[in-house]
Short mmCIF file of C-alpha atoms in Angstrom, two decimals:
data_model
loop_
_atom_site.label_atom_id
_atom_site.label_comp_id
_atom_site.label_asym_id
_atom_site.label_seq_id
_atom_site.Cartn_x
_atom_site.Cartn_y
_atom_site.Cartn_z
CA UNK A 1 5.97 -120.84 53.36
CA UNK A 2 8.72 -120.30 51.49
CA UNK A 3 12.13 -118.72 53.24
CA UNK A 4 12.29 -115.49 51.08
CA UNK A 5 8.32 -115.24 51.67
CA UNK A 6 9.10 -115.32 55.59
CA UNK A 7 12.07 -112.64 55.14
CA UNK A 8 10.53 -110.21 53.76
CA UNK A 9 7.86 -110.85 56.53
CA UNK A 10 10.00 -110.22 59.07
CA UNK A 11 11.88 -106.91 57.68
CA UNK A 12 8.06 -105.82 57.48
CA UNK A 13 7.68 -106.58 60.73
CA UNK A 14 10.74 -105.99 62.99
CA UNK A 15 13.40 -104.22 59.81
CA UNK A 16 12.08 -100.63 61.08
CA UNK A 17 12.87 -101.69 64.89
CA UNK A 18 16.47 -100.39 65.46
CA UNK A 19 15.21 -97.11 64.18
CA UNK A 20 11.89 -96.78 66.39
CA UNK A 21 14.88 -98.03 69.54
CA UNK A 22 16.99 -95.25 68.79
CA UNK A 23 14.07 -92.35 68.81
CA UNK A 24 13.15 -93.98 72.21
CA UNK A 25 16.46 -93.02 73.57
CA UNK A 26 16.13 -90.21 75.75
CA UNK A 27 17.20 -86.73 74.46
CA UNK A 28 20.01 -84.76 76.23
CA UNK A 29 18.52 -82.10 77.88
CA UNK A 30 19.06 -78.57 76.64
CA UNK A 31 21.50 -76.70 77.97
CA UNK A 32 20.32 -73.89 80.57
CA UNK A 33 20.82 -70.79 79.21
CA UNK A 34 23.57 -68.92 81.53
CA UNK A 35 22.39 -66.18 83.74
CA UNK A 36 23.86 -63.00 82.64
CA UNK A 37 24.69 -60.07 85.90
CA UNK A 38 24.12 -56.60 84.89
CA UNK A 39 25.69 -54.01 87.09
CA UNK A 40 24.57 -50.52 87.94
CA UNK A 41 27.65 -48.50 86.98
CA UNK A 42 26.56 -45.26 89.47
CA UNK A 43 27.22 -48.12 92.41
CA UNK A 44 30.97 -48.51 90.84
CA UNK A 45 31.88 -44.95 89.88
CA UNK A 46 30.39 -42.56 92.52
CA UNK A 47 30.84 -39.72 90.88
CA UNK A 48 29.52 -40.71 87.83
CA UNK A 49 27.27 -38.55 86.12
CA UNK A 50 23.64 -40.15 84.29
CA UNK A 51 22.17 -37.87 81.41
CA UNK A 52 20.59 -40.99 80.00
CA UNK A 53 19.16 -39.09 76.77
CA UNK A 54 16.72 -41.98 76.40
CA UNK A 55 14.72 -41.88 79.56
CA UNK A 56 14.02 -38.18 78.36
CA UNK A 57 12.66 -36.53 75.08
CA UNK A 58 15.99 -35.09 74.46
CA UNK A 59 17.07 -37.58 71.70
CA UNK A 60 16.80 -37.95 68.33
CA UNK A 61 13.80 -39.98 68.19
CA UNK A 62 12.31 -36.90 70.14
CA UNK A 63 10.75 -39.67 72.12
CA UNK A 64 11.24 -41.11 76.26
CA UNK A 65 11.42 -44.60 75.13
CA UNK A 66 13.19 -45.64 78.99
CA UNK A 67 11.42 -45.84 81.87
CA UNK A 68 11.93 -43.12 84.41
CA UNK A 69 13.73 -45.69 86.80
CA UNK A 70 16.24 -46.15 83.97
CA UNK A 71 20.09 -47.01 85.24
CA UNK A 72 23.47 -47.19 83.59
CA UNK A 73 23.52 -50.83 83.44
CA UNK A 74 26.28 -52.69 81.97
CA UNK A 75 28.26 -56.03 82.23
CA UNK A 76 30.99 -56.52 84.93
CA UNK A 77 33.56 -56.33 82.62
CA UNK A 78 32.38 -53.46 81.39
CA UNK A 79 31.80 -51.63 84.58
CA UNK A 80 34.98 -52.67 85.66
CA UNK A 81 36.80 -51.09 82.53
CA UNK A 82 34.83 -48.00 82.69
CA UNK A 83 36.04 -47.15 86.44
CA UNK A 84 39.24 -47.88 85.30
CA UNK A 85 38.96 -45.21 82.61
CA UNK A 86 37.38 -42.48 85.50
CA UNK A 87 40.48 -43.44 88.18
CA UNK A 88 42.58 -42.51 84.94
CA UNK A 89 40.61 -39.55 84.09
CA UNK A 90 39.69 -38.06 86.88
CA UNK A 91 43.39 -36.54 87.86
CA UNK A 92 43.32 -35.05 84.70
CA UNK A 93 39.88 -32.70 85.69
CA UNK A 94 37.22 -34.62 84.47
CA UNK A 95 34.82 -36.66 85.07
CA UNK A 96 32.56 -39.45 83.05
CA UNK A 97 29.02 -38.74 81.85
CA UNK A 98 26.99 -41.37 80.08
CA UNK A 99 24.16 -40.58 77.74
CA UNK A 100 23.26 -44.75 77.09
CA UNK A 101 24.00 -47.99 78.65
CA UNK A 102 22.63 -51.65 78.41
CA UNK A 103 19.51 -51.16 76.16
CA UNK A 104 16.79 -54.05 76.79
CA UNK A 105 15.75 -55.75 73.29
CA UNK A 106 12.02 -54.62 73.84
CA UNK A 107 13.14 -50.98 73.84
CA UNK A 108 15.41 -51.74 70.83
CA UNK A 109 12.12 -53.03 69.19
CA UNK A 110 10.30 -49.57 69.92
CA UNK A 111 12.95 -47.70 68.47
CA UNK A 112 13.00 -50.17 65.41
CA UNK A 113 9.56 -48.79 65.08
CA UNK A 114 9.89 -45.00 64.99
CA UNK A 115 12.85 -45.34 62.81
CA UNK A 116 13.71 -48.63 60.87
CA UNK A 117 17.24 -47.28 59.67
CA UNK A 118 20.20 -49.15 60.09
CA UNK A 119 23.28 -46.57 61.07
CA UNK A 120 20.57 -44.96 63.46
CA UNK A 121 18.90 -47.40 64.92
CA UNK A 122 19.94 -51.38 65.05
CA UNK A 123 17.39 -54.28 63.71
CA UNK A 124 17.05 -55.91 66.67
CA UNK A 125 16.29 -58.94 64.77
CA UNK A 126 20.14 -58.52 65.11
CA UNK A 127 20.91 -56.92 68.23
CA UNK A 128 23.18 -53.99 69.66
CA UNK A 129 26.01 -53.83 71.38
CA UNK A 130 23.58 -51.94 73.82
CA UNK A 131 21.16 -55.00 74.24
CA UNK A 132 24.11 -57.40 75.07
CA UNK A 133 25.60 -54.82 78.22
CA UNK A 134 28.60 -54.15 75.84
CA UNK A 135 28.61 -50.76 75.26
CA UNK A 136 28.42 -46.96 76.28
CA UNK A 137 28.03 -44.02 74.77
CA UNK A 138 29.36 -41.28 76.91
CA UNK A 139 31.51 -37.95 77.01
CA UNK A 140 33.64 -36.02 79.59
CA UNK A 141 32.76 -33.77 82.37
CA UNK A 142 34.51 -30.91 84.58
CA UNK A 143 34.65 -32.62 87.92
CA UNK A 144 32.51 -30.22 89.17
CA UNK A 145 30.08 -31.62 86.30
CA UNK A 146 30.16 -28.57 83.69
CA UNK A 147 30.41 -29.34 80.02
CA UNK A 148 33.36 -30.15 77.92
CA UNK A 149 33.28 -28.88 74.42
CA UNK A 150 33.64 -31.97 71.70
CA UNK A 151 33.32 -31.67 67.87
CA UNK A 152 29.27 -32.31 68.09
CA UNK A 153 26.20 -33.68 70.66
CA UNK A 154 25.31 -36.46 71.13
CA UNK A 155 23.85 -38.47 68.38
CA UNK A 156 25.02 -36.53 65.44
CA UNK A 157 24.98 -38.75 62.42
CA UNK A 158 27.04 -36.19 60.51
CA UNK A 159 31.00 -36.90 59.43
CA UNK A 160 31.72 -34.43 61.71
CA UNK A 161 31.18 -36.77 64.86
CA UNK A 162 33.48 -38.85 63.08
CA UNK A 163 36.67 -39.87 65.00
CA UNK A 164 38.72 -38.68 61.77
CA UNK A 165 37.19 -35.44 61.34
CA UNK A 166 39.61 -32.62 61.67
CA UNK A 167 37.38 -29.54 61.60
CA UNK A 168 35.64 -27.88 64.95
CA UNK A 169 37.60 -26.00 67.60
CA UNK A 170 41.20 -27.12 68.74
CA UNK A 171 39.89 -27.78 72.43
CA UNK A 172 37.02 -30.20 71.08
CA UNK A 173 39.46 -32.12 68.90
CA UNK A 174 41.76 -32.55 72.53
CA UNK A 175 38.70 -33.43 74.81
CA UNK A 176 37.62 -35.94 72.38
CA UNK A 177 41.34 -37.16 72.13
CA UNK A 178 41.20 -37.73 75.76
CA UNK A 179 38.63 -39.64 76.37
CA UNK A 180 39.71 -41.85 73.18
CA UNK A 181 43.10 -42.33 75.18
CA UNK A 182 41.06 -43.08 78.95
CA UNK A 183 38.51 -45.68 76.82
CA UNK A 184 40.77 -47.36 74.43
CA UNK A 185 43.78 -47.33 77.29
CA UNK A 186 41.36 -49.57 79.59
CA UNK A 187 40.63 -52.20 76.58
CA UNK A 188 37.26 -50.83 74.58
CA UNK A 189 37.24 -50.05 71.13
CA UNK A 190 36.01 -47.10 69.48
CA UNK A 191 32.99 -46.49 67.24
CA UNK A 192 34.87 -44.35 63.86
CA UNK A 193 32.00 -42.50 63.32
CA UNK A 194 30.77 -41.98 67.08
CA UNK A 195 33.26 -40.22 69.32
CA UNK A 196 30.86 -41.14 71.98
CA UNK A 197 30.33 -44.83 71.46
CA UNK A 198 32.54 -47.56 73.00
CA UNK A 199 32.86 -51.15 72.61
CA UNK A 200 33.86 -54.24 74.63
CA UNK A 201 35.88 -56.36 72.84
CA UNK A 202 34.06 -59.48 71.47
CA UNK A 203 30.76 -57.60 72.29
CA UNK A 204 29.07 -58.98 69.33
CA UNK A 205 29.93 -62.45 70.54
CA UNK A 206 27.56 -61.92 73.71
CA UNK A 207 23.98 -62.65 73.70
CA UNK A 208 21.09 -60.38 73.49
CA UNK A 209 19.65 -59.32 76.58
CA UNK A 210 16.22 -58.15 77.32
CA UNK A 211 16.35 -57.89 81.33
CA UNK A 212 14.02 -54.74 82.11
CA UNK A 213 15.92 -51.54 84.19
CA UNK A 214 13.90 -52.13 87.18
CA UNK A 215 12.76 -55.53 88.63
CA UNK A 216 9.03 -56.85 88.25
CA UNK A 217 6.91 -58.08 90.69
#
Protein backbone atom coordinates (compact mmCIF):
# COMPACT_ATOMS: atom_id res chain seq x y z
CA UNK A 1 0.00 0.00 0.00
CA UNK A 2 1.36 2.95 -0.91
CA UNK A 3 2.24 5.80 1.96
CA UNK A 4 -0.12 8.57 0.59
CA UNK A 5 -2.83 5.63 0.11
CA UNK A 6 -2.36 4.85 4.01
CA UNK A 7 -2.57 8.77 4.90
CA UNK A 8 -5.39 9.57 3.65
CA UNK A 9 -6.64 6.32 5.41
CA UNK A 10 -5.84 7.42 8.51
CA UNK A 11 -7.19 11.24 8.34
CA UNK A 12 -10.44 9.17 7.33
CA UNK A 13 -10.17 7.36 10.14
CA UNK A 14 -8.75 9.20 13.22
CA UNK A 15 -8.38 13.25 11.28
CA UNK A 16 -12.03 14.03 12.81
CA UNK A 17 -10.79 12.71 16.41
CA UNK A 18 -9.55 15.92 18.17
CA UNK A 19 -12.86 17.40 17.25
CA UNK A 20 -15.26 14.44 18.50
CA UNK A 21 -12.48 14.83 22.04
CA UNK A 22 -13.30 18.28 22.44
CA UNK A 23 -17.39 17.89 22.21
CA UNK A 24 -16.78 15.12 24.86
CA UNK A 25 -15.47 17.65 27.23
CA UNK A 26 -17.92 18.38 29.73
CA UNK A 27 -19.91 21.68 29.47
CA UNK A 28 -19.72 24.32 32.28
CA UNK A 29 -22.76 24.28 33.94
CA UNK A 30 -25.13 27.21 33.59
CA UNK A 31 -25.07 29.66 35.87
CA UNK A 32 -28.06 29.63 38.53
CA UNK A 33 -30.12 32.31 37.98
CA UNK A 34 -29.90 34.66 41.27
CA UNK A 35 -32.82 34.72 43.56
CA UNK A 36 -34.34 38.07 43.53
CA UNK A 37 -36.17 39.36 47.38
CA UNK A 38 -39.20 41.35 46.94
CA UNK A 39 -40.27 43.32 49.94
CA UNK A 40 -43.71 44.33 51.10
CA UNK A 41 -43.31 48.10 51.42
CA UNK A 42 -46.58 48.42 54.09
CA UNK A 43 -44.01 46.21 56.49
CA UNK A 44 -41.30 49.23 55.96
CA UNK A 45 -43.47 52.35 55.98
CA UNK A 46 -46.33 51.83 58.53
CA UNK A 47 -48.22 54.40 57.64
CA UNK A 48 -48.20 53.86 54.21
CA UNK A 49 -51.26 54.08 52.40
CA UNK A 50 -52.26 51.08 49.39
CA UNK A 51 -54.89 52.33 46.71
CA UNK A 52 -53.43 49.78 44.35
CA UNK A 53 -55.72 50.95 41.28
CA UNK A 54 -55.01 47.56 39.72
CA UNK A 55 -56.42 45.12 42.18
CA UNK A 56 -59.70 47.22 41.56
CA UNK A 57 -61.77 48.31 38.42
CA UNK A 58 -60.77 51.81 39.01
CA UNK A 59 -58.09 52.01 36.22
CA UNK A 60 -57.89 52.71 32.89
CA UNK A 61 -58.20 49.35 31.56
CA UNK A 62 -61.58 49.47 33.58
CA UNK A 63 -60.46 46.01 34.51
CA UNK A 64 -59.13 44.14 38.27
CA UNK A 65 -56.28 42.54 36.58
CA UNK A 66 -54.45 41.93 40.51
CA UNK A 67 -55.48 39.57 42.70
CA UNK A 68 -57.33 40.74 45.76
CA UNK A 69 -54.26 39.71 48.01
CA UNK A 70 -52.25 42.20 45.94
CA UNK A 71 -49.19 44.06 48.01
CA UNK A 72 -46.88 46.96 47.34
CA UNK A 73 -44.02 44.86 46.51
CA UNK A 74 -40.81 46.24 45.52
CA UNK A 75 -36.97 45.59 45.67
CA UNK A 76 -34.93 46.39 48.86
CA UNK A 77 -33.41 49.14 47.41
CA UNK A 78 -36.35 50.41 46.48
CA UNK A 79 -38.21 50.03 49.68
CA UNK A 80 -35.43 51.37 51.36
CA UNK A 81 -35.43 54.67 49.20
CA UNK A 82 -39.08 55.04 49.42
CA UNK A 83 -39.06 55.20 53.45
CA UNK A 84 -36.45 57.46 53.09
CA UNK A 85 -38.64 59.75 50.99
CA UNK A 86 -41.83 59.28 53.81
CA UNK A 87 -39.19 60.08 57.00
CA UNK A 88 -38.52 63.23 54.69
CA UNK A 89 -42.03 63.86 53.91
CA UNK A 90 -43.84 63.16 56.59
CA UNK A 91 -42.71 66.44 58.81
CA UNK A 92 -43.83 68.33 56.09
CA UNK A 93 -47.85 66.91 56.54
CA UNK A 94 -48.01 64.23 54.30
CA UNK A 95 -47.95 61.06 53.83
CA UNK A 96 -47.15 58.41 50.77
CA UNK A 97 -49.91 56.65 48.81
CA UNK A 98 -49.10 54.17 46.10
CA UNK A 99 -51.44 53.36 43.27
CA UNK A 100 -48.76 50.42 41.62
CA UNK A 101 -45.80 48.50 42.66
CA UNK A 102 -43.83 45.38 41.37
CA UNK A 103 -46.12 44.16 38.50
CA UNK A 104 -45.60 40.23 37.80
CA UNK A 105 -44.85 39.61 33.89
CA UNK A 106 -48.09 37.39 33.61
CA UNK A 107 -50.21 40.39 34.61
CA UNK A 108 -48.12 42.58 32.25
CA UNK A 109 -49.16 39.96 29.56
CA UNK A 110 -53.00 40.47 30.42
CA UNK A 111 -52.75 44.00 30.12
CA UNK A 112 -50.73 43.56 26.78
CA UNK A 113 -53.96 42.00 25.80
CA UNK A 114 -56.69 44.54 26.53
CA UNK A 115 -54.51 47.22 25.20
CA UNK A 116 -51.37 46.52 22.99
CA UNK A 117 -50.16 50.29 23.07
CA UNK A 118 -46.86 51.19 23.91
CA UNK A 119 -46.95 54.65 26.16
CA UNK A 120 -49.96 52.85 27.99
CA UNK A 121 -49.15 49.69 28.44
CA UNK A 122 -45.41 48.01 28.09
CA UNK A 123 -44.73 44.86 25.58
CA UNK A 124 -43.75 42.65 27.97
CA UNK A 125 -41.83 40.91 25.39
CA UNK A 126 -39.74 43.85 26.84
CA UNK A 127 -40.57 44.34 30.30
CA UNK A 128 -41.45 47.28 32.82
CA UNK A 129 -39.84 48.87 35.24
CA UNK A 130 -42.88 47.42 37.25
CA UNK A 131 -42.05 43.68 36.40
CA UNK A 132 -38.35 44.12 37.52
CA UNK A 133 -39.49 45.71 41.39
CA UNK A 134 -38.06 49.08 40.09
CA UNK A 135 -40.67 51.32 40.19
CA UNK A 136 -43.77 53.12 41.82
CA UNK A 137 -46.26 55.10 40.86
CA UNK A 138 -47.60 57.01 43.76
CA UNK A 139 -48.84 60.54 45.07
CA UNK A 140 -49.05 62.39 48.46
CA UNK A 141 -51.42 62.19 51.27
CA UNK A 142 -52.60 64.45 54.37
CA UNK A 143 -51.26 62.42 57.24
CA UNK A 144 -54.50 61.89 58.29
CA UNK A 145 -54.87 60.22 54.66
CA UNK A 146 -57.13 62.98 52.80
CA UNK A 147 -56.28 63.92 49.26
CA UNK A 148 -53.75 66.27 47.93
CA UNK A 149 -54.70 68.14 44.85
CA UNK A 150 -52.01 67.44 41.79
CA UNK A 151 -52.36 68.65 38.15
CA UNK A 152 -54.42 65.25 37.13
CA UNK A 153 -55.35 61.34 38.46
CA UNK A 154 -53.76 58.87 38.13
CA UNK A 155 -53.05 57.51 34.76
CA UNK A 156 -53.75 60.49 32.67
CA UNK A 157 -51.98 60.13 29.39
CA UNK A 158 -52.62 63.80 28.63
CA UNK A 159 -49.55 66.62 28.55
CA UNK A 160 -51.07 67.87 31.37
CA UNK A 161 -49.67 65.03 33.75
CA UNK A 162 -46.56 66.05 32.30
CA UNK A 163 -43.81 67.12 34.78
CA UNK A 164 -43.37 70.39 32.51
CA UNK A 165 -46.84 71.37 32.31
CA UNK A 166 -47.51 74.72 33.82
CA UNK A 167 -51.31 74.96 33.74
CA UNK A 168 -53.76 73.58 36.74
CA UNK A 169 -54.05 75.26 40.13
CA UNK A 170 -50.95 76.84 41.97
CA UNK A 171 -51.35 74.26 44.98
CA UNK A 172 -51.24 71.17 42.45
CA UNK A 173 -48.16 72.51 40.70
CA UNK A 174 -46.47 72.73 44.66
CA UNK A 175 -47.76 69.22 45.81
CA UNK A 176 -46.44 67.73 42.75
CA UNK A 177 -43.14 69.79 43.29
CA UNK A 178 -42.87 68.14 46.57
CA UNK A 179 -43.03 64.92 46.08
CA UNK A 180 -40.55 65.43 42.94
CA UNK A 181 -38.10 66.95 45.66
CA UNK A 182 -38.88 63.77 48.51
CA UNK A 183 -38.42 61.05 45.32
CA UNK A 184 -35.64 62.49 43.35
CA UNK A 185 -33.83 63.75 46.88
CA UNK A 186 -33.67 59.88 47.96
CA UNK A 187 -32.02 58.77 44.43
CA UNK A 188 -35.16 57.80 41.88
CA UNK A 189 -35.69 59.39 38.77
CA UNK A 190 -38.72 60.82 37.44
CA UNK A 191 -41.04 59.72 34.62
CA UNK A 192 -41.44 63.49 32.36
CA UNK A 193 -44.67 62.69 31.42
CA UNK A 194 -45.93 60.87 34.73
CA UNK A 195 -45.79 62.99 37.86
CA UNK A 196 -46.65 59.81 39.54
CA UNK A 197 -44.10 57.39 38.20
CA UNK A 198 -40.63 56.85 39.74
CA UNK A 199 -37.64 55.05 38.77
CA UNK A 200 -34.65 53.25 40.36
CA UNK A 201 -31.69 54.04 38.81
CA UNK A 202 -30.38 51.30 36.43
CA UNK A 203 -33.94 49.76 36.66
CA UNK A 204 -33.86 48.68 33.15
CA UNK A 205 -30.65 46.81 33.87
CA UNK A 206 -32.64 44.36 36.31
CA UNK A 207 -34.32 41.32 35.20
CA UNK A 208 -37.90 40.65 34.65
CA UNK A 209 -39.70 39.21 37.37
CA UNK A 210 -42.79 37.18 37.36
CA UNK A 211 -43.00 36.10 41.23
CA UNK A 212 -46.93 36.04 41.93
CA UNK A 213 -48.27 38.66 45.03
CA UNK A 214 -49.16 35.84 47.19
CA UNK A 215 -47.27 32.48 47.60
CA UNK A 216 -48.58 29.11 45.98
CA UNK A 217 -49.03 26.02 47.46
Amino acid sequence: MRATTRLALTLALFGSAPALAEDAKPKPAPKATPKVELVDAATVIPDLILDLRYATKDNFLKRQVYPDGARCLLLPDSVSRLKKAADVLRPQGYRLKVYDCYRPRAVQYEMWKILPKPGYVANPAKGSNHNRGGAVDLTLATVDGGEVEMPTPFDDFTPKAHHGYMGGTPASREHREVLRAAMEGVGFQRNKMEWWHYDLPGATKLPVLDVPFTPTN
